[in-house]
XYZ file of C-alpha atoms in Angstrom:
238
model
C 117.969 107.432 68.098
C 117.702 106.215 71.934
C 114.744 107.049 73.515
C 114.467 108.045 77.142
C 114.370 105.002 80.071
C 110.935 104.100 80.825
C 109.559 104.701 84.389
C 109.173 101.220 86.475
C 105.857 100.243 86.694
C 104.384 100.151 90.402
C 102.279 97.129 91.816
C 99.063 98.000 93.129
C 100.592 97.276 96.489
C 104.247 98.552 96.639
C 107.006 97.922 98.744
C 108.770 100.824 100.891
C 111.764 100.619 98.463
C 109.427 100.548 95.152
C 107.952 103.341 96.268
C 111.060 105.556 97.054
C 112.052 104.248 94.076
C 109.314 105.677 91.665
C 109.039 108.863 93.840
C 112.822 109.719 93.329
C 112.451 108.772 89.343
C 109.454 111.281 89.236
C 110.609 114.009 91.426
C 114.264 113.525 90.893
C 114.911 113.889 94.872
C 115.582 111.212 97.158
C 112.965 109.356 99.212
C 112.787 107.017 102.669
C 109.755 105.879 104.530
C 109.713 109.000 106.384
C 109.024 110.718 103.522
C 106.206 109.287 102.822
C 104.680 109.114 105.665
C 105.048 112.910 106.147
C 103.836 113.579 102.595
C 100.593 111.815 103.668
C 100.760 108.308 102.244
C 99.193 105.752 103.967
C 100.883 102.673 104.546
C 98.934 98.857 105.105
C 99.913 95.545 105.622
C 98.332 92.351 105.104
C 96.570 90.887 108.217
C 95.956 87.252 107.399
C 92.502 85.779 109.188
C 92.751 85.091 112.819
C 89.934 83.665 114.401
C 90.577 85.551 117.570
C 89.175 88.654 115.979
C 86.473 87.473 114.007
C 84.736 91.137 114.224
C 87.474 92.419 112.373
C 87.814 90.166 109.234
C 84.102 89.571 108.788
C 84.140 87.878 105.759
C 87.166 87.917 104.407
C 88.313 84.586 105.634
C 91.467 84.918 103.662
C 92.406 88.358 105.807
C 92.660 91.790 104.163
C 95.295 95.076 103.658
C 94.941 96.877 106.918
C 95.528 100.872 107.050
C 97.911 102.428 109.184
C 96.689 105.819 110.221
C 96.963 106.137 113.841
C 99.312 109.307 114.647
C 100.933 107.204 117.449
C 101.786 104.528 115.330
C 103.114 106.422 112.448
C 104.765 108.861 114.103
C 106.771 105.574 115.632
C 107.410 104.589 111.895
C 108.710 107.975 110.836
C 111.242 108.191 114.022
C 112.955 104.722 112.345
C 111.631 102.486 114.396
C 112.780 98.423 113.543
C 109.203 96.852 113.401
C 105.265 97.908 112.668
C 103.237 98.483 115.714
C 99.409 98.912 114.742
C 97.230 99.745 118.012
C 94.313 101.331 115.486
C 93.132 100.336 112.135
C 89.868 99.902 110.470
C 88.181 96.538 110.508
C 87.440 94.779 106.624
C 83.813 96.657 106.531
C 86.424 100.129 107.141
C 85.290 100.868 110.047
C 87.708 102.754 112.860
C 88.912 99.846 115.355
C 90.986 99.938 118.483
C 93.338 96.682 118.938
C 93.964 94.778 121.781
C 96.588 95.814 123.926
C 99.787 95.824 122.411
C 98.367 96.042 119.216
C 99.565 93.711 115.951
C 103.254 93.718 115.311
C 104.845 93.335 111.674
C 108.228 93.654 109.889
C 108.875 96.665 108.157
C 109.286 95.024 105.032
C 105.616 93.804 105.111
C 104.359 97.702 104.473
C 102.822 98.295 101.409
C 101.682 101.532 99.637
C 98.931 101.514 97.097
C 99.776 102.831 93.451
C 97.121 105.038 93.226
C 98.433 107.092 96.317
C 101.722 106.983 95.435
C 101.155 107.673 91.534
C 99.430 111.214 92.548
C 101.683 112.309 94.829
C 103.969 114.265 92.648
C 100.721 116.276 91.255
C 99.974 117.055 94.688
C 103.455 118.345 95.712
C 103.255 120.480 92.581
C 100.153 122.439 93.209
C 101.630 122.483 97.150
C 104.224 124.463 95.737
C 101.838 126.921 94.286
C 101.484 130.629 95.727
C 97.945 129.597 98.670
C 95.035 130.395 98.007
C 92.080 130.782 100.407
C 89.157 130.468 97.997
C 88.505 126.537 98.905
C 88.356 127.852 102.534
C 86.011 130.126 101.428
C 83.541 127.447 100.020
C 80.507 126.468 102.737
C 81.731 123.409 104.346
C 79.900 121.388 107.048
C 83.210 120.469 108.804
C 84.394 116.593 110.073
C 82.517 114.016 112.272
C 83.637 112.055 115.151
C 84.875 109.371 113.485
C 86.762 111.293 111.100
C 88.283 113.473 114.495
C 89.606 110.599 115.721
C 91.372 109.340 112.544
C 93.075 112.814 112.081
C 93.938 113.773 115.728
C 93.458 110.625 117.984
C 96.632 110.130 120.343
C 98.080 113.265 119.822
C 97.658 115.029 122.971
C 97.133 113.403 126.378
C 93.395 113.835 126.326
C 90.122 111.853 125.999
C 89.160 112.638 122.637
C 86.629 110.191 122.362
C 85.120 111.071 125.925
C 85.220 115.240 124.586
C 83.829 114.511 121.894
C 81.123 112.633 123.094
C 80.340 115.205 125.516
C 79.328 117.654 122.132
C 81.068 120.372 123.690
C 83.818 122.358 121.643
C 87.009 120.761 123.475
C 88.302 124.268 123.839
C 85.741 126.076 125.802
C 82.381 128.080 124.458
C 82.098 126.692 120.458
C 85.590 126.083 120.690
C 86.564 124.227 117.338
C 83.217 122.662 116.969
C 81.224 123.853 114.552
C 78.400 126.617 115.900
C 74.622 124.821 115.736
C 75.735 121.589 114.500
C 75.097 119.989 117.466
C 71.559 121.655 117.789
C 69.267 118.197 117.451
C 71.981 115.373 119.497
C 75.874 115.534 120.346
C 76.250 113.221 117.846
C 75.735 115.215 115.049
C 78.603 117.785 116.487
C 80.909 118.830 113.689
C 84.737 119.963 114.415
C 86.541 123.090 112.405
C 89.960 120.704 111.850
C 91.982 124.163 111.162
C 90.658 125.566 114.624
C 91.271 121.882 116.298
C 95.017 121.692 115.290
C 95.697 125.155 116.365
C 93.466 124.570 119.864
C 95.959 121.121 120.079
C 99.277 122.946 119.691
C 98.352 125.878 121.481
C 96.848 124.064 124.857
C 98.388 120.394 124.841
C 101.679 121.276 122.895
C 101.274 119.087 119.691
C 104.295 119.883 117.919
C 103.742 121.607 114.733
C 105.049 119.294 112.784
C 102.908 116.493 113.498
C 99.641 118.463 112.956
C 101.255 119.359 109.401
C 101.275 115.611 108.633
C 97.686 115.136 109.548
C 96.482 117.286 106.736
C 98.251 115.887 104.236
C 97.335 112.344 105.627
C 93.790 112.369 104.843
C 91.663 112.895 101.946
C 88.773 114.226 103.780
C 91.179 117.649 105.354
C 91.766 118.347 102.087
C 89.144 120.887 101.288
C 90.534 122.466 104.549
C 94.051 122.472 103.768
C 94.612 126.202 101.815
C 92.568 127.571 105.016
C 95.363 125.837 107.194
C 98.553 126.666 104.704
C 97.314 130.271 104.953
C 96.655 130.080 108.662
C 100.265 128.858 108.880
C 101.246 131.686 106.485
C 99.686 133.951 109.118
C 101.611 132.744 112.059
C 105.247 132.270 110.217
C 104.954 128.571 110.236
């Protein structure tokens, strides 16, 4: 008696192709980098140390995996573009960091995923596919920081984010999308509504639609927010 092929076992860094590979085994539909990226996986590639930028490898004198998050430079990924371009990524201590003009170019074949992302992806398309619910959006929530504002939506829109943001107010006039009272004590305790920031970004500086989609299911920390913006999107025959 045969027994069924076993599943190939992912690195904890995968390739593009072992990805798409383990993805299409799994959900028994075909994958490509695009995919990916628009299901939310982030992608990183191995920066070895540079003395140049000694802020950004700290310690880690034998370099580190570097995230690829910035909107701009995935969004250049998705289209099928021949090389990496990273122009934001967070330093070895994680923290949010701005390259110097161009940014860092790789090959494409130098992107790696990490197994636990791409292992729980086909859990999270299932329960995607799932009638939406509202009750996480009903939940008290405090709403995102700065930081975490300009990880999600940075470079989308020809804006200042960081300079709006900084300035505490709510970006879209009166509260706007920032969270009512938050920034009572200093600006820099202002909290954004994501769901009301994406809409206030596709409704006054055009974001496509499709781009603010990605964002949510980019980043861990929109996730308690996501059923609010499903049903939102529900709402507006998105």
């Amino acid at each position: 008696m045969s027994s069924a092929p076993a599943l190939p076992t992912l690195p904890f860094r995968a390739t593009t192709e072992q990805a798409c590979h383990w993805l299409a085994q799994q959900t028994a539909t075909p994958w490509n980098l695009a995919r990916l990226l628009e299901n939310g996986l982030t992608p990183y590639v191995w920066l070895a140390y540079d003395a140049a930028y000694p802020a950004l490898f700290g310690d880690a004198n034998g370099g580190y995996a570097a995230p690829i998050f910035f909107a701009g430079d995935t969004a250049r990924l998705a289209a099928g573009s021949d090389d990496v371009l990273i122009t934001m990524t967070k330093d070895v201590y994680k923290i949010v960091t701005h390259l110097p003009p161009p940014g860092f170019r790789r090959a494409l074949h130098e992107l790696r995923f990490l197994k636990k992302d791409v292992e729980r992806l086909p859990g999270k398309l299932q329960r995607a596919a799932r009638p939406v619910t509202i009750e996480a959006a009903q939940e008290s929530r405090s709403g995102i920081g700065k930081e975490q504002v300009l990880v999600a939506f940075g470079g989308l829109a020809k804006i200042d984010l960081t300079q709006a943001l900084d300035d505490g107010g709510g970006i879209f006039g009166d509260d706007g999308a920032r969270i009512k009272g938050s920034a009572k004590k200093t600006k820099k305790q202002a909290l954004w509504n994501p769901v009301t920031l994406a809409l206030g970004l596709h409704d006054v500086y055009r974001v496509p639609m499709p781009r603010l989609k990605r964002v949510f299911g980019m980043h861990d920390f929109l996730a308690a927010w996501t059923p609010e913006w499903e049903q939102t999107l529900t709402l507006l025959g998105q």
